[in-house]
Amino acid sequence: MINYAKNFKECTWRGMVAVENEDGVINKCFETLGLNDFNVTDQIIQLDSCNLLQSFKGFLLDPNVKVENDVLFILSFYESCEEFSSLVSFIESNSIGERFSVLVFSKDYLKVNGNNFYYVHVPADNYIQFQRKVARHLELMVKQQPLGSPMNPLSLKFTDHVIEANVVDETCIIYDKKYVLSINLNGVPYEMHCNFVSGSKKLIVLGQDALTRDKVELPHFFRWKWVDDLPCSTIILNDPTLYLDEKLNGGWFVGSKERDYVKECSLIITKIAKLIDVHHPVVFFGASAGGFSSLMLASCIPGSRAVVDIPQVDLFTYHVKNEVDKLILSALSFNDLSSVTDDFYFRLRVIDRFKKEGRVPDIVYMHNVKDSAHFTQFSSFLSEWTKLAHELNQKDVGFLKIITYSRWHISKGGHFPMEKHNAVKQLLSVL
């Protein structure tokens, strides 16, 4: 009989291979869990559901494919698969099973013989439920990999070295050492994870996505592990708007009714850039809520650039209305969006910020085509950018580059940012 699930979770795997079509369950799970890097074939095995054995043979017998030990091939069957037993026989008879293992998720019970085969029964009422259960099994498998192994690396905490100051001057700058700089500006803490590289004339500023407030402590710095992959100085921002209410999961750098945090933060970054002798455009990067603040900040610093991924650009049309309502009440003291006066629109709409500043920064806009909930945000931004670009003096209008990609998360759907390798590639392209 095939070994049951508890056995495969106790094994250690060097890599995995998804055996299905591109839109199949396992491929989606790989994207959801960030496991694409562990697909040792650098491809998805395209299986013909009507000819499972032949398509699998074609892949395994390809002389260009080299499958080594400790690799797990993963298949899933929502519908019954009569050819599965013949596939098992083929693998066993060709001693392929001695070199790697096969994991099967199936909605129906499977009864076949075979060594190095692992089977998980996944009862489900519908296909969506099946996908989520499979994703959960794989997530548990990854978590049970040995700590420090490729699939379960050690989780490091960002630096606890903190420098506190009330003004930005030379005492705030340390080179070639990661630290948190906290600037207390008249009671508002602007906290930044800093990594200033000696000799670098370039600076990247990374924004803060929305977060789950009861699961993190502030300050919280998104993508702080990226800094070692960026060949320049970096700043990662914590949004002080979150301190206005412990229930806020996103602050969008809106600030308070009396104070514009975007403007204040842009002045701090400008001073830091001068102190570390930045001679190139400051590049802002952010995803989702961090994309919103990155566009806002970039518009406040002449010559800067923004690389944004699935950003919100208009909080009036953002579909997660309850989060915006909490923000409006806590930060701006308005009961709801309909009561916000037009003199605060520039805090809530990127285009209105561009109009107020009288400039449009260089922008690389990355859009996940599967992010259907953000289609309105994306299309409206393109339309309004085009109109504004024709109204302003051309010297005040930067370029707009659109990058589309397709990525899916089992529970988050298409509101799922580009994976790190390609995101960094786009970021470095404008550095």
Short mmCIF file of C-alpha atoms in Angstrom, two decimals:
data_model
loop_
_atom_site.label_atom_id
_atom_site.label_comp_id
_atom_site.label_asym_id
_atom_site.label_seq_id
_atom_site.Cartn_x
_atom_site.Cartn_y
_atom_site.Cartn_z
CA MET A 1 0.00 0.00 0.00
CA ILE A 2 1.04 3.58 -0.49
CA ASN A 3 2.55 5.13 2.64
CA TYR A 4 0.21 7.48 4.45
CA ALA A 5 0.68 11.24 4.79
CA LYS A 6 2.36 11.27 8.19
CA ASN A 7 5.36 9.48 6.68
CA PHE A 8 6.00 11.96 3.88
CA LYS A 9 5.87 14.87 6.36
CA GLU A 10 8.72 13.30 8.29
CA CYS A 11 11.00 13.04 5.24
CA THR A 12 13.51 15.64 4.10
CA TRP A 13 13.32 16.86 0.50
CA ARG A 14 15.94 18.65 -1.54
CA GLY A 15 13.47 19.66 -4.20
CA MET A 16 10.03 19.10 -5.66
CA VAL A 17 8.39 18.78 -9.06
CA ALA A 18 4.79 19.67 -9.88
CA VAL A 19 3.23 17.04 -12.14
CA GLU A 20 0.16 18.64 -13.76
CA ASN A 21 -0.93 21.46 -16.05
CA GLU A 22 0.09 25.08 -15.40
CA ASP A 23 -3.23 26.02 -13.75
CA GLY A 24 -3.35 22.91 -11.59
CA VAL A 25 -3.58 22.64 -7.84
CA ILE A 26 0.09 21.91 -7.10
CA ASN A 27 1.35 24.76 -9.24
CA LYS A 28 -0.98 27.14 -7.41
CA CYS A 29 0.26 25.77 -4.09
CA PHE A 30 3.87 26.33 -5.17
CA GLU A 31 3.02 29.99 -5.89
CA THR A 32 1.05 30.38 -2.66
CA LEU A 33 3.79 28.93 -0.47
CA GLY A 34 6.69 30.45 -2.39
CA LEU A 35 8.05 27.03 -3.36
CA ASN A 36 8.78 27.70 -7.03
CA ASP A 37 12.49 27.88 -6.28
CA PHE A 38 12.39 24.23 -5.18
CA ASN A 39 11.03 22.97 -8.50
CA VAL A 40 14.30 21.31 -9.50
CA THR A 41 13.27 20.87 -13.15
CA ASP A 42 12.55 24.59 -13.63
CA GLN A 43 9.31 23.61 -15.28
CA ILE A 44 5.92 22.07 -14.75
CA ILE A 45 5.43 18.58 -16.16
CA GLN A 46 2.55 18.98 -18.57
CA LEU A 47 0.34 15.93 -18.18
CA ASP A 48 -2.30 14.90 -20.67
CA SER A 49 -5.14 13.76 -18.43
CA CYS A 50 -6.23 11.33 -21.14
CA ASN A 51 -2.77 9.82 -21.46
CA LEU A 52 -1.13 10.16 -18.07
CA LEU A 53 1.44 7.41 -18.46
CA GLN A 54 2.74 8.44 -21.88
CA SER A 55 3.15 12.09 -20.94
CA PHE A 56 4.99 11.15 -17.73
CA LYS A 57 7.24 8.74 -19.66
CA GLY A 58 8.09 11.45 -22.13
CA PHE A 59 9.34 13.67 -19.36
CA LEU A 60 11.24 11.09 -17.30
CA LEU A 61 12.97 9.52 -20.32
CA ASP A 62 14.06 12.89 -21.71
CA PRO A 63 17.91 12.82 -21.67
CA ASN A 64 17.94 16.52 -20.75
CA VAL A 65 16.09 15.85 -17.50
CA LYS A 66 18.22 14.80 -14.56
CA VAL A 67 16.31 13.78 -11.46
CA GLU A 68 18.45 13.15 -8.39
CA ASN A 69 17.71 11.67 -5.00
CA ASP A 70 15.59 13.38 -2.34
CA VAL A 71 13.24 14.88 -4.93
CA LEU A 72 9.50 14.64 -4.46
CA PHE A 73 7.17 14.44 -7.45
CA ILE A 74 3.70 15.73 -6.53
CA LEU A 75 0.44 14.85 -8.29
CA SER A 76 -3.17 15.68 -7.48
CA PHE A 77 -6.41 14.12 -8.67
CA TYR A 78 -9.71 15.82 -8.03
CA GLU A 79 -11.39 13.40 -10.39
CA SER A 80 -10.73 9.66 -10.53
CA CYS A 81 -7.70 8.61 -12.56
CA GLU A 82 -7.84 5.09 -13.96
CA GLU A 83 -4.30 5.34 -15.36
CA PHE A 84 -2.63 5.98 -12.03
CA SER A 85 -1.95 2.29 -11.30
CA SER A 86 -0.19 1.90 -14.65
CA LEU A 87 1.94 4.94 -13.84
CA VAL A 88 2.96 3.32 -10.55
CA SER A 89 3.87 0.09 -12.33
CA PHE A 90 6.00 1.98 -14.84
CA ILE A 91 7.94 3.80 -12.13
CA GLU A 92 8.50 0.62 -10.14
CA SER A 93 9.56 -1.49 -13.13
CA ASN A 94 12.09 1.08 -14.27
CA SER A 95 13.63 1.51 -10.80
CA ILE A 96 12.74 5.17 -10.96
CA GLY A 97 11.20 4.91 -7.52
CA GLU A 98 14.66 4.21 -6.10
CA ARG A 99 15.83 7.67 -7.13
CA PHE A 100 12.92 9.78 -6.01
CA SER A 101 9.50 9.65 -4.38
CA VAL A 102 5.96 10.41 -5.48
CA LEU A 103 3.29 12.15 -3.41
CA VAL A 104 -0.34 11.91 -4.48
CA PHE A 105 -3.31 13.93 -3.30
CA SER A 106 -6.67 12.51 -4.32
CA LYS A 107 -10.31 13.23 -3.55
CA ASP A 108 -11.01 9.52 -3.98
CA TYR A 109 -9.31 6.60 -2.26
CA LEU A 110 -6.44 5.05 -4.22
CA LYS A 111 -5.34 1.46 -3.68
CA VAL A 112 -2.04 0.64 -5.36
CA ASN A 113 1.25 -0.99 -4.39
CA GLY A 114 4.55 0.77 -4.54
CA ASN A 115 7.58 1.79 -2.53
CA ASN A 116 8.42 5.47 -2.11
CA PHE A 117 4.84 6.44 -2.85
CA TYR A 118 2.93 8.61 -0.41
CA TYR A 119 -0.82 9.09 -0.50
CA VAL A 120 -3.09 11.68 1.09
CA HIS A 121 -6.84 11.33 0.90
CA VAL A 122 -8.40 14.79 0.52
CA PRO A 123 -12.19 14.64 0.80
CA ALA A 124 -13.77 17.82 -0.55
CA ASP A 125 -17.21 19.10 -1.50
CA ASN A 126 -15.86 21.23 -4.34
CA TYR A 127 -12.67 22.04 -6.24
CA ILE A 128 -11.90 25.23 -4.27
CA GLN A 129 -12.09 23.32 -1.00
CA PHE A 130 -9.84 20.63 -2.47
CA GLN A 131 -7.22 23.23 -3.45
CA ARG A 132 -7.16 24.77 0.01
CA LYS A 133 -6.82 21.43 1.76
CA VAL A 134 -3.94 20.38 -0.50
CA ALA A 135 -2.23 23.72 0.15
CA ARG A 136 -2.60 23.17 3.88
CA HIS A 137 -1.02 19.70 3.67
CA LEU A 138 1.96 21.08 1.73
CA GLU A 139 2.29 23.98 4.14
CA LEU A 140 2.52 21.55 7.07
CA MET A 141 5.06 19.49 5.17
CA VAL A 142 7.28 22.54 4.64
CA LYS A 143 6.96 23.59 8.29
CA GLN A 144 8.06 20.10 9.40
CA GLN A 145 11.21 20.17 7.28
CA PRO A 146 14.33 20.38 9.49
CA LEU A 147 15.04 23.90 10.72
CA GLY A 148 17.81 25.35 8.62
CA SER A 149 17.08 23.13 5.60
CA PRO A 150 16.48 24.75 2.18
CA MET A 151 12.70 24.61 2.55
CA ASN A 152 12.65 25.75 6.16
CA PRO A 153 15.50 28.23 6.60
CA LEU A 154 16.23 29.89 9.90
CA SER A 155 14.01 32.89 10.51
CA LEU A 156 16.12 35.85 11.53
CA LYS A 157 14.84 38.96 13.29
CA PHE A 158 15.77 42.36 12.00
CA THR A 159 18.43 44.22 13.93
CA ASP A 160 17.72 45.47 17.44
CA HIS A 161 20.35 48.23 17.15
CA VAL A 162 18.39 51.49 17.42
CA ILE A 163 19.49 55.10 17.08
CA GLU A 164 17.01 57.69 18.36
CA ALA A 165 17.12 61.35 17.36
CA ASN A 166 14.94 64.44 17.04
CA VAL A 167 16.66 65.82 13.95
CA VAL A 168 18.45 64.27 11.00
CA ASP A 169 22.18 64.98 11.05
CA GLU A 170 25.53 63.20 10.72
CA THR A 171 25.05 61.36 14.02
CA CYS A 172 22.15 59.43 12.45
CA ILE A 173 24.33 57.86 9.77
CA ILE A 174 26.27 54.59 10.21
CA TYR A 175 27.77 52.82 7.21
CA ASP A 176 27.88 49.10 6.49
CA LYS A 177 25.76 48.11 9.47
CA LYS A 178 22.04 47.41 9.69
CA TYR A 179 20.21 49.47 12.31
CA VAL A 180 16.88 51.13 13.06
CA LEU A 181 16.82 54.92 12.92
CA SER A 182 13.96 56.49 14.86
CA ILE A 183 13.37 60.17 14.23
CA ASN A 184 10.93 61.68 16.72
CA LEU A 185 9.49 64.62 14.83
CA ASN A 186 7.31 66.59 17.25
CA GLY A 187 5.87 63.44 18.78
CA VAL A 188 5.59 61.35 15.61
CA PRO A 189 8.11 58.46 15.34
CA TYR A 190 9.53 57.96 11.83
CA GLU A 191 11.20 54.56 12.17
CA MET A 192 13.42 53.21 9.42
CA HIS A 193 15.47 50.08 8.96
CA CYS A 194 18.71 51.45 7.49
CA ASN A 195 21.55 49.83 5.61
CA PHE A 196 23.86 52.51 4.21
CA VAL A 197 26.59 51.12 1.98
CA SER A 198 29.84 53.05 1.99
CA GLY A 199 30.73 54.30 -1.47
CA SER A 200 27.22 53.82 -2.84
CA LYS A 201 25.61 56.81 -4.52
CA LYS A 202 22.21 55.13 -4.85
CA LEU A 203 19.30 54.73 -2.44
CA ILE A 204 16.23 52.47 -2.43
CA VAL A 205 13.35 53.13 -0.01
CA LEU A 206 10.99 50.22 0.64
CA GLY A 207 7.43 50.75 1.86
CA GLN A 208 5.17 48.85 4.20
CA ASP A 209 2.35 46.54 3.06
CA ALA A 210 -0.83 46.21 5.06
CA LEU A 211 -0.34 43.77 7.94
CA THR A 212 -2.30 41.72 10.44
CA ARG A 213 -1.98 43.93 13.49
CA ASP A 214 -2.53 41.32 16.19
CA LYS A 215 0.22 39.12 14.73
CA VAL A 216 3.09 41.62 14.54
CA GLU A 217 4.80 44.18 16.72
CA LEU A 218 5.56 47.69 15.57
CA PRO A 219 7.81 48.84 14.11
CA HIS A 220 7.52 46.21 11.38
CA PHE A 221 9.77 46.32 8.33
CA PHE A 222 8.65 44.47 5.21
CA ARG A 223 11.30 42.84 2.98
CA TRP A 224 14.20 43.63 5.31
CA LYS A 225 15.83 40.41 4.15
CA TRP A 226 16.00 41.84 0.63
CA VAL A 227 18.69 44.36 1.51
CA ASP A 228 21.55 41.90 1.04
CA ASP A 229 20.38 41.40 -2.57
CA LEU A 230 20.37 45.14 -3.29
CA PRO A 231 23.76 46.63 -4.25
CA CYS A 232 23.11 50.04 -2.73
CA SER A 233 21.95 51.84 0.39
CA THR A 234 18.44 51.05 1.61
CA ILE A 235 15.78 52.40 3.94
CA ILE A 236 12.70 50.40 4.94
CA LEU A 237 9.80 52.38 6.34
CA ASN A 238 7.39 51.71 9.18
CA ASP A 239 4.20 53.73 8.79
CA PRO A 240 3.63 55.92 11.90
CA THR A 241 -0.06 56.20 10.94
CA LEU A 242 -0.51 52.75 12.49
CA TYR A 243 0.21 54.18 15.94
CA LEU A 244 -2.97 56.26 15.76
CA ASP A 245 -5.15 53.21 16.40
CA GLU A 246 -4.17 49.67 17.39
CA LYS A 247 -6.97 48.33 15.17
CA LEU A 248 -5.43 49.65 11.95
CA ASN A 249 -3.99 47.00 9.63
CA GLY A 250 -3.01 49.56 7.03
CA GLY A 251 -2.07 53.20 7.34
CA TRP A 252 -1.17 54.13 3.73
CA PHE A 253 1.00 56.90 5.27
CA VAL A 254 -2.13 59.08 5.44
CA GLY A 255 -1.05 60.77 8.67
CA SER A 256 -3.28 62.73 11.04
CA LYS A 257 -5.78 65.47 10.31
CA GLU A 258 -3.21 68.08 11.28
CA ARG A 259 -0.09 66.52 9.77
CA ASP A 260 0.82 65.11 6.36
CA TYR A 261 3.13 62.17 7.12
CA VAL A 262 4.05 61.69 3.45
CA LYS A 263 5.39 65.22 3.21
CA GLU A 264 7.22 65.02 6.53
CA CYS A 265 8.78 61.65 5.68
CA SER A 266 9.85 62.88 2.24
CA LEU A 267 11.77 65.74 3.88
CA ILE A 268 13.53 63.30 6.22
CA ILE A 269 14.50 61.04 3.30
CA THR A 270 15.74 64.04 1.33
CA LYS A 271 18.04 65.03 4.23
CA ILE A 272 19.34 61.48 4.58
CA ALA A 273 19.98 61.22 0.84
CA LYS A 274 22.06 64.40 1.02
CA LEU A 275 24.01 63.17 4.05
CA ILE A 276 24.96 59.87 2.38
CA ASP A 277 25.78 61.69 -0.87
CA VAL A 278 23.16 60.12 -3.18
CA HIS A 279 23.81 61.21 -6.77
CA HIS A 280 21.06 59.22 -8.48
CA PRO A 281 17.26 59.29 -8.37
CA VAL A 282 15.90 57.94 -5.09
CA VAL A 283 13.92 54.79 -5.92
CA PHE A 284 10.81 53.92 -3.91
CA PHE A 285 9.43 50.39 -3.89
CA GLY A 286 6.25 49.02 -2.40
CA ALA A 287 3.42 46.55 -2.90
CA SER A 288 -0.28 47.05 -2.18
CA ALA A 289 -0.48 49.70 0.59
CA GLY A 290 3.28 50.13 0.29
CA GLY A 291 2.83 50.86 -3.40
CA PHE A 292 0.37 53.63 -2.55
CA SER A 293 2.79 55.34 -0.15
CA SER A 294 5.72 54.83 -2.55
CA LEU A 295 3.91 56.71 -5.31
CA MET A 296 2.98 59.46 -2.86
CA LEU A 297 6.52 59.84 -1.50
CA ALA A 298 8.13 59.75 -4.95
CA SER A 299 5.95 62.65 -6.09
CA CYS A 300 7.27 64.78 -3.22
CA ILE A 301 10.95 64.39 -4.13
CA PRO A 302 11.86 65.85 -7.55
CA GLY A 303 13.59 63.36 -9.85
CA SER A 304 12.73 60.29 -7.80
CA ARG A 305 11.20 57.06 -9.10
CA ALA A 306 8.59 54.56 -7.91
CA VAL A 307 8.46 50.83 -8.61
CA VAL A 308 5.08 49.61 -7.37
CA ASP A 309 3.39 46.22 -7.34
CA ILE A 310 -0.42 45.77 -7.22
CA PRO A 311 -0.73 49.16 -5.49
CA GLN A 312 -3.83 50.82 -4.23
CA VAL A 313 -4.02 54.21 -5.93
CA ASP A 314 -7.41 55.46 -4.80
CA LEU A 315 -8.77 54.71 -1.33
CA PHE A 316 -12.21 56.00 -2.37
CA THR A 317 -12.60 53.00 -4.68
CA TYR A 318 -10.58 50.44 -2.71
CA HIS A 319 -12.77 47.37 -2.28
CA VAL A 320 -11.80 46.60 1.36
CA LYS A 321 -14.00 49.43 2.61
CA ASN A 322 -13.97 48.48 6.30
CA GLU A 323 -10.19 49.03 6.50
CA VAL A 324 -10.49 52.44 4.85
CA ASP A 325 -13.36 53.42 7.16
CA LYS A 326 -11.23 52.60 10.22
CA LEU A 327 -8.41 54.71 8.79
CA ILE A 328 -10.63 57.68 7.93
CA LEU A 329 -12.07 57.82 11.44
CA SER A 330 -8.79 57.21 13.31
CA ALA A 331 -6.51 59.38 11.20
CA LEU A 332 -8.66 62.16 9.75
CA SER A 333 -11.63 62.21 12.16
CA PHE A 334 -14.22 61.84 9.41
CA ASN A 335 -17.08 59.40 9.98
CA ASP A 336 -16.80 57.89 6.50
CA LEU A 337 -15.44 58.55 3.02
CA SER A 338 -18.50 60.49 1.93
CA SER A 339 -17.82 63.11 4.62
CA VAL A 340 -14.17 63.69 3.66
CA THR A 341 -13.71 67.25 2.40
CA ASP A 342 -11.93 67.80 -0.89
CA ASP A 343 -8.91 69.45 0.77
CA PHE A 344 -7.96 65.97 2.05
CA TYR A 345 -8.36 64.14 -1.26
CA PHE A 346 -4.62 64.36 -1.95
CA ARG A 347 -4.03 62.17 1.11
CA LEU A 348 -6.31 59.43 -0.25
CA ARG A 349 -5.81 59.53 -4.04
CA VAL A 350 -2.44 59.26 -5.77
CA ILE A 351 -3.50 61.40 -8.75
CA ASP A 352 -4.60 64.21 -6.45
CA ARG A 353 -1.18 64.08 -4.74
CA PHE A 354 0.48 64.37 -8.16
CA LYS A 355 -1.69 67.41 -8.91
CA LYS A 356 -0.86 69.03 -5.59
CA GLU A 357 2.89 68.51 -6.05
CA GLY A 358 2.71 69.54 -9.71
CA ARG A 359 4.76 66.58 -10.88
CA VAL A 360 4.47 62.92 -11.82
CA PRO A 361 7.48 60.71 -10.92
CA ASP A 362 8.97 58.00 -13.09
CA ILE A 363 6.85 54.91 -12.47
CA VAL A 364 7.19 51.18 -13.05
CA TYR A 365 3.72 49.80 -12.37
CA MET A 366 3.56 46.00 -11.92
CA HIS A 367 0.09 44.52 -12.22
CA ASN A 368 -1.04 40.96 -11.54
CA VAL A 369 -3.60 40.20 -14.26
CA LYS A 370 -5.32 37.77 -11.90
CA ASP A 371 -5.95 40.58 -9.38
CA SER A 372 -9.52 41.16 -10.56
CA ALA A 373 -10.44 43.22 -7.49
CA HIS A 374 -7.76 45.76 -8.47
CA PHE A 375 -8.75 46.06 -12.11
CA THR A 376 -10.72 49.25 -11.43
CA GLN A 377 -7.79 50.77 -9.55
CA PHE A 378 -5.41 49.90 -12.38
CA SER A 379 -7.58 51.05 -15.28
CA SER A 380 -8.63 54.30 -13.57
CA PHE A 381 -5.01 55.15 -12.79
CA LEU A 382 -3.99 54.69 -16.41
CA SER A 383 -6.80 56.94 -17.58
CA GLU A 384 -6.11 59.67 -15.03
CA TRP A 385 -2.33 59.48 -15.52
CA THR A 386 -2.83 60.00 -19.27
CA LYS A 387 -5.04 63.04 -18.72
CA LEU A 388 -2.68 64.60 -16.15
CA ALA A 389 0.39 63.93 -18.30
CA HIS A 390 -1.14 66.11 -21.02
CA GLU A 391 -2.04 68.89 -18.59
CA LEU A 392 1.32 69.35 -16.85
CA ASN A 393 4.52 70.75 -18.30
CA GLN A 394 6.36 67.79 -19.87
CA LYS A 395 9.49 68.39 -17.80
CA ASP A 396 7.37 67.52 -14.75
CA VAL A 397 6.05 64.22 -16.12
CA GLY A 398 8.14 61.08 -15.74
CA PHE A 399 7.86 57.84 -17.70
CA LEU A 400 5.24 55.17 -17.02
CA LYS A 401 6.19 51.54 -17.63
CA ILE A 402 3.60 48.80 -17.21
CA ILE A 403 4.70 45.27 -16.31
CA THR A 404 2.02 42.57 -16.22
CA TYR A 405 2.36 39.09 -14.77
CA SER A 406 0.14 36.26 -13.62
CA ARG A 407 0.29 34.83 -10.12
CA TRP A 408 -2.28 33.18 -7.87
CA HIS A 409 -2.67 32.54 -4.14
CA ILE A 410 -4.98 29.81 -2.90
CA SER A 411 -6.71 32.07 -0.35
CA LYS A 412 -5.70 35.62 -1.40
CA GLY A 413 -6.54 35.13 -5.06
CA GLY A 414 -4.80 37.49 -7.46
CA HIS A 415 -3.88 40.16 -4.90
CA PHE A 416 -0.51 38.50 -4.59
CA PRO A 417 2.73 40.34 -5.46
CA MET A 418 5.43 39.32 -7.89
CA GLU A 419 7.91 36.81 -6.50
CA LYS A 420 11.13 38.23 -5.11
CA HIS A 421 13.58 37.39 -7.91
CA ASN A 422 11.61 39.13 -10.66
CA ALA A 423 10.57 42.02 -8.39
CA VAL A 424 14.21 42.75 -7.53
CA LYS A 425 15.07 42.54 -11.22
CA GLN A 426 12.50 45.22 -12.04
CA LEU A 427 13.69 47.32 -9.13
CA LEU A 428 17.31 47.21 -10.22
CA SER A 429 16.36 48.09 -13.79
CA VAL A 430 15.62 51.69 -12.75
CA LEU A 431 18.24 52.06 -10.04
#
